[in-house]
PDB file of C-alpha atoms in Angstrom:
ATOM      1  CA  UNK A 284      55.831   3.239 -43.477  1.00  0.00           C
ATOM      2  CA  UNK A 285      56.491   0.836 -46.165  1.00  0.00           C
ATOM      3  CA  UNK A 286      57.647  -1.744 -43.984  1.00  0.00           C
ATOM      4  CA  UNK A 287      54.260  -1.392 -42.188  1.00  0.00           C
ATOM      5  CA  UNK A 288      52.320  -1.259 -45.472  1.00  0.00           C
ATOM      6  CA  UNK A 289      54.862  -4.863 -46.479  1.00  0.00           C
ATOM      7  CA  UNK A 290      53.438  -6.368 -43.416  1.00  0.00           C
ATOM      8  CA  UNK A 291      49.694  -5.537 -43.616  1.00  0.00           C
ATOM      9  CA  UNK A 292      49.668  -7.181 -46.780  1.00  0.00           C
ATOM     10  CA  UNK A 293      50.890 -10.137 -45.464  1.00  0.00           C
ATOM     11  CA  UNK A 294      48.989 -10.235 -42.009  1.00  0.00           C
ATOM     12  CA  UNK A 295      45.520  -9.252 -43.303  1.00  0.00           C
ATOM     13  CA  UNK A 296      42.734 -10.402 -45.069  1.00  0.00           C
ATOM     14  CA  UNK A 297      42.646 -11.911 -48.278  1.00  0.00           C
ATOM     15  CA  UNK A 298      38.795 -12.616 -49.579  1.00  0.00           C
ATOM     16  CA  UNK A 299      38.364 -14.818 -52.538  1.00  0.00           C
ATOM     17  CA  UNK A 300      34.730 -15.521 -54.089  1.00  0.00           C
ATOM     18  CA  UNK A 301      34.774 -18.790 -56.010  1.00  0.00           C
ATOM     19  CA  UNK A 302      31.880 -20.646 -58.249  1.00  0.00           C
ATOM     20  CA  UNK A 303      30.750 -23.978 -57.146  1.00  0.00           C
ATOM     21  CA  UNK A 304      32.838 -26.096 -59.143  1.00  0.00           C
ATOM     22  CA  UNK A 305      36.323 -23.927 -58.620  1.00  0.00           C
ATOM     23  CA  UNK A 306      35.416 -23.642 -55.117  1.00  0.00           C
ATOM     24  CA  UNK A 307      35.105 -27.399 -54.710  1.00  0.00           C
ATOM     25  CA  UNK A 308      37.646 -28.887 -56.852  1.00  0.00           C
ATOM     26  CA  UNK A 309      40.829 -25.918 -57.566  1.00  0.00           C
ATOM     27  CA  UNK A 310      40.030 -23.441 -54.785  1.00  0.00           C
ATOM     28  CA  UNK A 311      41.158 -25.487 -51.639  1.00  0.00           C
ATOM     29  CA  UNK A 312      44.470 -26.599 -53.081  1.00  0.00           C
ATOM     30  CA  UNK A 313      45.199 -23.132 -54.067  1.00  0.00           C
ATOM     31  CA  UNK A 314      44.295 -21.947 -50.769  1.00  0.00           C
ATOM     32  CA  UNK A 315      46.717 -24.722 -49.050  1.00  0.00           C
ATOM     33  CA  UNK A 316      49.283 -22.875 -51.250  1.00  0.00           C
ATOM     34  CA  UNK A 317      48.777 -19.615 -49.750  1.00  0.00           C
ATOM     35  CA  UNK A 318      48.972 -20.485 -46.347  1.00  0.00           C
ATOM     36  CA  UNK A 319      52.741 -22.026 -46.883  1.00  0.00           C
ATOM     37  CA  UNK A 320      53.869 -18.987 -48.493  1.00  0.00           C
ATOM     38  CA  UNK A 321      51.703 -16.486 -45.812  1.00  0.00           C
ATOM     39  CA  UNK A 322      51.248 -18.614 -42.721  1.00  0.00           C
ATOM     40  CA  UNK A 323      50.010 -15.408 -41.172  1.00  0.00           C
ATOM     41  CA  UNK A 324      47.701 -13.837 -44.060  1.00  0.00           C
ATOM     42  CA  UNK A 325      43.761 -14.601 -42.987  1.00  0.00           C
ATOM     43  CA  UNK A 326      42.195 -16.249 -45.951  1.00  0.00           C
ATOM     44  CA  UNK A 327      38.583 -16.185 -46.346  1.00  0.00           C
ATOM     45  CA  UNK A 328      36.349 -17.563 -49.194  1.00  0.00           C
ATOM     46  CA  UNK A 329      32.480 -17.204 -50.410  1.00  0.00           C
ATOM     47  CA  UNK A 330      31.207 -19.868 -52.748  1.00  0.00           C
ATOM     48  CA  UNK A 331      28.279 -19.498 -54.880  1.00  0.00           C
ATOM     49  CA  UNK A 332      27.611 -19.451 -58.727  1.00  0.00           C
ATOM     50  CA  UNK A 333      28.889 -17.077 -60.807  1.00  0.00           C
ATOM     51  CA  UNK A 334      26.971 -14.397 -61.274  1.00  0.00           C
ATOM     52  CA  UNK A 335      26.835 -13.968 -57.687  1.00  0.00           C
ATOM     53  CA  UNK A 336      30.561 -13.669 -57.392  1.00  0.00           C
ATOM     54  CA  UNK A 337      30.208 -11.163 -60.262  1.00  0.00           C
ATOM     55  CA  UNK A 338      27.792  -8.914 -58.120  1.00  0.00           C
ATOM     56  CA  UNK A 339      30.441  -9.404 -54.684  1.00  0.00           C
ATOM     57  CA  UNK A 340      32.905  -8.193 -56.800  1.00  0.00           C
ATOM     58  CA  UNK A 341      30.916  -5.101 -57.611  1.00  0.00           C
ATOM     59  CA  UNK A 342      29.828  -4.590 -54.197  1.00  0.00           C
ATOM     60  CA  UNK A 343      33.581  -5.295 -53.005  1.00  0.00           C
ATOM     61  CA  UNK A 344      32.574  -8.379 -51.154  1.00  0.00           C
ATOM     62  CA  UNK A 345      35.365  -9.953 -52.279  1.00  0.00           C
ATOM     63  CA  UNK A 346      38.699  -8.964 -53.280  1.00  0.00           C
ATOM     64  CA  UNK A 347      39.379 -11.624 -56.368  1.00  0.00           C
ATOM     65  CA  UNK A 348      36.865 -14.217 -57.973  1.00  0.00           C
ATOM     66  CA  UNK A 349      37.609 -16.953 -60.184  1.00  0.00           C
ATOM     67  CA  UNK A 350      34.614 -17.907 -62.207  1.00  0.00           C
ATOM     68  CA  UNK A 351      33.241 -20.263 -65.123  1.00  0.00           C
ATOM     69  CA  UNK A 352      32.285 -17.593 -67.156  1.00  0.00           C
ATOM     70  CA  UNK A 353      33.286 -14.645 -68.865  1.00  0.00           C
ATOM     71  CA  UNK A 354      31.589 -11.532 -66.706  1.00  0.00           C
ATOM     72  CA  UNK A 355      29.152  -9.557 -68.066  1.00  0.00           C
ATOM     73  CA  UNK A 356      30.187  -6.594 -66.212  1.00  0.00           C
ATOM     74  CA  UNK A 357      32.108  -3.731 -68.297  1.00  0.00           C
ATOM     75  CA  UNK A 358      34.319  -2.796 -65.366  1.00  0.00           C
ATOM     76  CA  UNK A 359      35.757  -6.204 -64.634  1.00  0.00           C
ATOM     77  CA  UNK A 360      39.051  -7.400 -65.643  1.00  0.00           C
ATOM     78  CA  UNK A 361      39.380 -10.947 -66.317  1.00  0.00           C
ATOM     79  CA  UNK A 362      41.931 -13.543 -67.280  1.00  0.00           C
ATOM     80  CA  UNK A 363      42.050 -17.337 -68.163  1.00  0.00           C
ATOM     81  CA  UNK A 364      43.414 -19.280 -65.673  1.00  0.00           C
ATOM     82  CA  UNK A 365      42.642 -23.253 -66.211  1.00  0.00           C
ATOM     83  CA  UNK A 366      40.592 -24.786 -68.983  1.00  0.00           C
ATOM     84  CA  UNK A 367      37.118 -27.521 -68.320  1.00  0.00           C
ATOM     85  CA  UNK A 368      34.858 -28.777 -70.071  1.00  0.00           C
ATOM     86  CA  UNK A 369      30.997 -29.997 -69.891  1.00  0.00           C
ATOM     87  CA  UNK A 370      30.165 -33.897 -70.025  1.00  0.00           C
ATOM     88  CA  UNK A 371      27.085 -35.863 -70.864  1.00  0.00           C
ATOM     89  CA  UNK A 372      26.450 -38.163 -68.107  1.00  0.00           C
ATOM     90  CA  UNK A 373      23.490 -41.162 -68.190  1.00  0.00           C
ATOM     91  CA  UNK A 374      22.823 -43.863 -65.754  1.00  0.00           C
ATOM     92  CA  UNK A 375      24.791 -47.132 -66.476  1.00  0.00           C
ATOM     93  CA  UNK A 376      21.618 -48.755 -67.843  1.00  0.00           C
ATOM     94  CA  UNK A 377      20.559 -45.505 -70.194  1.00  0.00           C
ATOM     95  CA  UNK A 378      20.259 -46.999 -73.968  1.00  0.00           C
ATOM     96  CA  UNK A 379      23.049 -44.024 -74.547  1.00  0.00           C
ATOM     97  CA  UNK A 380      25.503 -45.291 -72.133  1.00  0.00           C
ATOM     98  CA  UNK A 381      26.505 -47.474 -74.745  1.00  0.00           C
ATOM     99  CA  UNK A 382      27.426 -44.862 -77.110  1.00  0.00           C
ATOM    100  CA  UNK A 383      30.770 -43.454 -78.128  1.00  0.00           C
ATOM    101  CA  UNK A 384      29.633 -39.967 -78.564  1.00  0.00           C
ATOM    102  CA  UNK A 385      26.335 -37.829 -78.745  1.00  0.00           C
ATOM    103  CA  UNK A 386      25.789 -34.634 -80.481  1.00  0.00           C
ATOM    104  CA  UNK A 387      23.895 -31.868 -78.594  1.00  0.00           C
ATOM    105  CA  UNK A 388      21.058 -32.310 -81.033  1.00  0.00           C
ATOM    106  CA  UNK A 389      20.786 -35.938 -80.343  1.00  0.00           C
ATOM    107  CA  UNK A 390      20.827 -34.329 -76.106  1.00  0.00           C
ATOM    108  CA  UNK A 391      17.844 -32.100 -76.935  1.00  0.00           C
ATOM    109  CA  UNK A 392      15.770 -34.926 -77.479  1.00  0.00           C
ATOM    110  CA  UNK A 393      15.981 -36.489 -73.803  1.00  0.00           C
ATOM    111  CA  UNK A 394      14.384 -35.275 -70.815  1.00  0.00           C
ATOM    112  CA  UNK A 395      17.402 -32.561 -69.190  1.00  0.00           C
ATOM    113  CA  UNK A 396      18.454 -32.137 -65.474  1.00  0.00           C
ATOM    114  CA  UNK A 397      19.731 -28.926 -65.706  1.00  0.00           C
ATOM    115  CA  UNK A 398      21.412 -26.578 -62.743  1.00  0.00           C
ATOM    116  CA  UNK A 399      19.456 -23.571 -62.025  1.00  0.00           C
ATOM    117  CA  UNK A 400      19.580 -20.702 -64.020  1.00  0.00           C
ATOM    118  CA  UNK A 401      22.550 -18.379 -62.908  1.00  0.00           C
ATOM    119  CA  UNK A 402      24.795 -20.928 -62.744  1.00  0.00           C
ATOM    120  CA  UNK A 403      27.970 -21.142 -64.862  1.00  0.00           C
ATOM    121  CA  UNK A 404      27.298 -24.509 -66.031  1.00  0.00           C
ATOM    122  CA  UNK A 405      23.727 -23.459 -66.990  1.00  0.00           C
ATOM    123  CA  UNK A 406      24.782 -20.559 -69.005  1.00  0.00           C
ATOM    124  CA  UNK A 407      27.229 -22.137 -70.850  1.00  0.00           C
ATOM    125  CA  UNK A 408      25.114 -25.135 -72.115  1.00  0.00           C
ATOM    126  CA  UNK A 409      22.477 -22.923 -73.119  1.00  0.00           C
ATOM    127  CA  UNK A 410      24.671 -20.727 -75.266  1.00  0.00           C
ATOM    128  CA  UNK A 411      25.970 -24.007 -76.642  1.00  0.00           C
ATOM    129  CA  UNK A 412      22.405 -25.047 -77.578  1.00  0.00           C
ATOM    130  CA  UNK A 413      21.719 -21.669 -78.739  1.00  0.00           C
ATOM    131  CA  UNK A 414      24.676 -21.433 -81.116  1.00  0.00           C
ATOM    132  CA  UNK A 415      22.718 -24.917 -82.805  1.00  0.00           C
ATOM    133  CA  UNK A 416      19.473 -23.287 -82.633  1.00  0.00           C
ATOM    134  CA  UNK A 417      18.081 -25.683 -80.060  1.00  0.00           C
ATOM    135  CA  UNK A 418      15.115 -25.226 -77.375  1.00  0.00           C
ATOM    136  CA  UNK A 419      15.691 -26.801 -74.831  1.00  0.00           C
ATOM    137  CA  UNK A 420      13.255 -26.906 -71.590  1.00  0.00           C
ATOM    138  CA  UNK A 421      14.218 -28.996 -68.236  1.00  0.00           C
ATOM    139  CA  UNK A 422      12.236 -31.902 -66.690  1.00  0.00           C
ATOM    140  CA  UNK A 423      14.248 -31.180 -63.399  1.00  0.00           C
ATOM    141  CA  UNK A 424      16.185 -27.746 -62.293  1.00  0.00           C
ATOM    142  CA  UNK A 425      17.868 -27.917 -59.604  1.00  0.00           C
ATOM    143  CA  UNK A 426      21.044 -26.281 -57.431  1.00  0.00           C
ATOM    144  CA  UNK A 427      22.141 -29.196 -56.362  1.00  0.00           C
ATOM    145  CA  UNK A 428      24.701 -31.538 -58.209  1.00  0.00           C
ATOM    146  CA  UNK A 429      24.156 -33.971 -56.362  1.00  0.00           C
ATOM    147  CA  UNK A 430      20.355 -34.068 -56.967  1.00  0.00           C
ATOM    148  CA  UNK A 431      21.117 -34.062 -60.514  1.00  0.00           C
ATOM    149  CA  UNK A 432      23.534 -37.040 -60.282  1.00  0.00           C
ATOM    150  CA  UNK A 433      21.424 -39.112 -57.992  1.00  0.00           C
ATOM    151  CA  UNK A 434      17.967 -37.938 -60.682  1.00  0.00           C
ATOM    152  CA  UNK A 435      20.837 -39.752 -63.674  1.00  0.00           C
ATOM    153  CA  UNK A 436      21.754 -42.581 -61.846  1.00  0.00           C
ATOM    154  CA  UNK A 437      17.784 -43.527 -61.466  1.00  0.00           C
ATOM    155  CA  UNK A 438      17.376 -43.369 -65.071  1.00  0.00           C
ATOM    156  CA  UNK A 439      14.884 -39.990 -65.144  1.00  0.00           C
ATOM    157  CA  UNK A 440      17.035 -38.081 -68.031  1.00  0.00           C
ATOM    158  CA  UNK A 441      20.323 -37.350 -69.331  1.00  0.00           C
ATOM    159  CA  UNK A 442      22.300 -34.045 -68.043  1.00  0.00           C
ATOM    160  CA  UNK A 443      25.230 -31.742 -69.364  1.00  0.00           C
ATOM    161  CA  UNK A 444      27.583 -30.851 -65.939  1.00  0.00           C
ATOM    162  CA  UNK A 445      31.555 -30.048 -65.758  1.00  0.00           C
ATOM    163  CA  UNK A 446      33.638 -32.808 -65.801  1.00  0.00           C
ATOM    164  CA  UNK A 447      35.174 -31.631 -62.888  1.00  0.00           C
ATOM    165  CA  UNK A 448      31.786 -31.857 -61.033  1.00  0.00           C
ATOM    166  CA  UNK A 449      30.970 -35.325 -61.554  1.00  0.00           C
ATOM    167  CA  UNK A 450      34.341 -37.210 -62.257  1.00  0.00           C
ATOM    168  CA  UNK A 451      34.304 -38.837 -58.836  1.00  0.00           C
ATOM    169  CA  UNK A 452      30.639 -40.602 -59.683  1.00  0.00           C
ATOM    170  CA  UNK A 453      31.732 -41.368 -63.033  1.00  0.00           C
ATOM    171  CA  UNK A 454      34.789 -43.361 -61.422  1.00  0.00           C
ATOM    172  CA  UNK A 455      32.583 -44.829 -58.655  1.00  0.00           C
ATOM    173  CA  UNK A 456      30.346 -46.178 -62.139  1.00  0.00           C
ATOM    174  CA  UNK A 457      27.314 -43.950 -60.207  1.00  0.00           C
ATOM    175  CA  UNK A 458      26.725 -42.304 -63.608  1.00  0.00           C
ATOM    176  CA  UNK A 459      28.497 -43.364 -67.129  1.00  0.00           C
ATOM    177  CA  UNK A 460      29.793 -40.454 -69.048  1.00  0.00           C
ATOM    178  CA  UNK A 461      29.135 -40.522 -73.014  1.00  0.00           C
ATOM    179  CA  UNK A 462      31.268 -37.911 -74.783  1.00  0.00           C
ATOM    180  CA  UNK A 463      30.380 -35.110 -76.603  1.00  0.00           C
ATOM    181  CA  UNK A 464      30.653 -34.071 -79.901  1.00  0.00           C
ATOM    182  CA  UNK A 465      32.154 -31.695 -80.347  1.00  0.00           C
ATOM    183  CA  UNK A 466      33.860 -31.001 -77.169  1.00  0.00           C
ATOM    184  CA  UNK A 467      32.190 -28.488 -74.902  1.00  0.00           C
ATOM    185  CA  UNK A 468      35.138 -26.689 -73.635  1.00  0.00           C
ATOM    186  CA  UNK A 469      34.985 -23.669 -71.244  1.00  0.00           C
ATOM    187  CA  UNK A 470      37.662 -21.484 -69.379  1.00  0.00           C
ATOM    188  CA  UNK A 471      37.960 -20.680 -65.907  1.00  0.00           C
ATOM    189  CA  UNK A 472      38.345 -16.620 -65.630  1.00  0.00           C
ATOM    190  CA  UNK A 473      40.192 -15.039 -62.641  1.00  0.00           C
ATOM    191  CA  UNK A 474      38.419 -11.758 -62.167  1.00  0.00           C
ATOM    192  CA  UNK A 475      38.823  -8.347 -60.623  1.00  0.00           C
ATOM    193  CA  UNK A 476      37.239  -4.846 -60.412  1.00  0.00           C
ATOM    194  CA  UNK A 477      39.142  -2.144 -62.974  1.00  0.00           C
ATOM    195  CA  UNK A 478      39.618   0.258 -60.209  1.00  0.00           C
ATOM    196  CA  UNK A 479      40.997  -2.691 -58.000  1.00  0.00           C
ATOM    197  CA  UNK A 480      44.414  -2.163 -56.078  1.00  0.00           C
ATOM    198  CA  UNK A 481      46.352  -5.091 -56.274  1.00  0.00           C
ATOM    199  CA  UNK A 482      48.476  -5.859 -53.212  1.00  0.00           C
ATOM    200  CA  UNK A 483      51.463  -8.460 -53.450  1.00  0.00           C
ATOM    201  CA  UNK A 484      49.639 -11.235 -52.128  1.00  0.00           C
ATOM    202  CA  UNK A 485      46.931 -10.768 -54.773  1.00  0.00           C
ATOM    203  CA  UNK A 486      49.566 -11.064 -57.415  1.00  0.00           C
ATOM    204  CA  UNK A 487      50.491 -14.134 -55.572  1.00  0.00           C
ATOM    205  CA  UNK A 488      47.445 -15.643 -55.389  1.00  0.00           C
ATOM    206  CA  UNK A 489      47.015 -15.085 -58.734  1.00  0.00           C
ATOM    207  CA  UNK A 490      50.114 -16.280 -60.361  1.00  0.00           C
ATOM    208  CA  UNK A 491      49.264 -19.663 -57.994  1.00  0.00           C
ATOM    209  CA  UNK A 492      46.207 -20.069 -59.900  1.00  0.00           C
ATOM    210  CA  UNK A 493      47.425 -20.042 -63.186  1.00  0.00           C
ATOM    211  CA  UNK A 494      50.571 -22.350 -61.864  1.00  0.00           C
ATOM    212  CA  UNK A 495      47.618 -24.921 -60.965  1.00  0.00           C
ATOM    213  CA  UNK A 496      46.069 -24.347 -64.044  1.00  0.00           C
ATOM    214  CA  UNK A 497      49.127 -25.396 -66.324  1.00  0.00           C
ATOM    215  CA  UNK A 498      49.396 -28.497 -63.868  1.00  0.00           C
ATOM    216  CA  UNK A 499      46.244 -29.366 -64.239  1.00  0.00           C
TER     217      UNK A 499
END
């Protein structure tokens, strides 16, 4: 029996629920990972923002999530696995593209592209502006990055995303990136329901997440 229980772990299902940005950037390369060490395990993934991963969790939709935020849900367990942090970003020919820094007051003054409420990013700004005591209200909302980015690049606002997000256009000189001050740091949670039973390959998984964290 525990030999059969030993293999099930390793030749069924493992679902993972991921927010945009960890699903994009972390969550393949951890996945890659996983199939060297369990050729045979099926792996399967659901991408969305966070909250959404939050509520798959609850409904057990997913077995593990790895989020941007900390969850608001009592009966979760989370745990830090990698640490990110928001950027500024302007097109090349913004008069702030020029600057060394900006302060999130200074940001509250220019038209915002902001991602849809919901999303990690999102919630994390606006608790940033919050802790200044800053109302903020966006010219564009959207769920698309990209929209955002291309929206910068044509010189229609300024907008706060992870750096993780929009490194590639900031390297391609798409979009400039002007640093904040302070830095906007954030952590990247691995989460789990309480009642949860973790199998070996979850502990696996997990521990490979935090290994790519440290790398990172």
């Amino acid at each position: 029996m525990e030999k059969k229980i030993r293999n099930w772990e390793t030749l069924g299902t493992l679902r993972i629920g991921a927010s945009i940005t960890i699903g994009t950037h972390v969550l393949p390369g951890i996945i890659k990972e996983m199939q060297l060490i369990f050729p045979d395990l099926t792996i399967e993934a659901v991408i969305k923002n966070s909250t959404a991963i939050e509520q798959h969790i609850l409904d057990n939709g997913v077995d593990i999530g790895l989020i941007e935020t900390v969850p608001e849900q009592e009966n979760m367990v989370y745990d830090p696995f990698m640490e990110d942090f928001l950027c500024a970003i302007v097109s090349p020919s913004h008069p702030l593209s020029k600057r060394d820094h900006i302060t999130l007051t200074e940001i509250a003054d220019y038209d915002l592209l902001m991602r849809e409420k919901g999303s990690a990013g999102r919630e994390i700004l606006e608790g940033y502006f919050s802790m200044e005591q800053l109302s903020v209200h966006p010219l564009w909302e959207s769920t698309s990055t990209q929209a955002i980015v291309k929206g910068v690049s044509s010189g229609i606002g300024v907008a706060v995303l992870p750096y993780l997000l929009v490194a590639k256009d900031i390297a391609e000189g798409i979009i400039k990136q002007v640093p904040i001050n302070p830095r906007l740091k954030r952590n990247f949670n691995i989460i789990y329901h309480r009642s949860k039973y973790l199998t070996s390959t979850m502990n696996v998984f997990m521990d490979l997440c935090k290994t790519h964290g440290r790398e990172a």
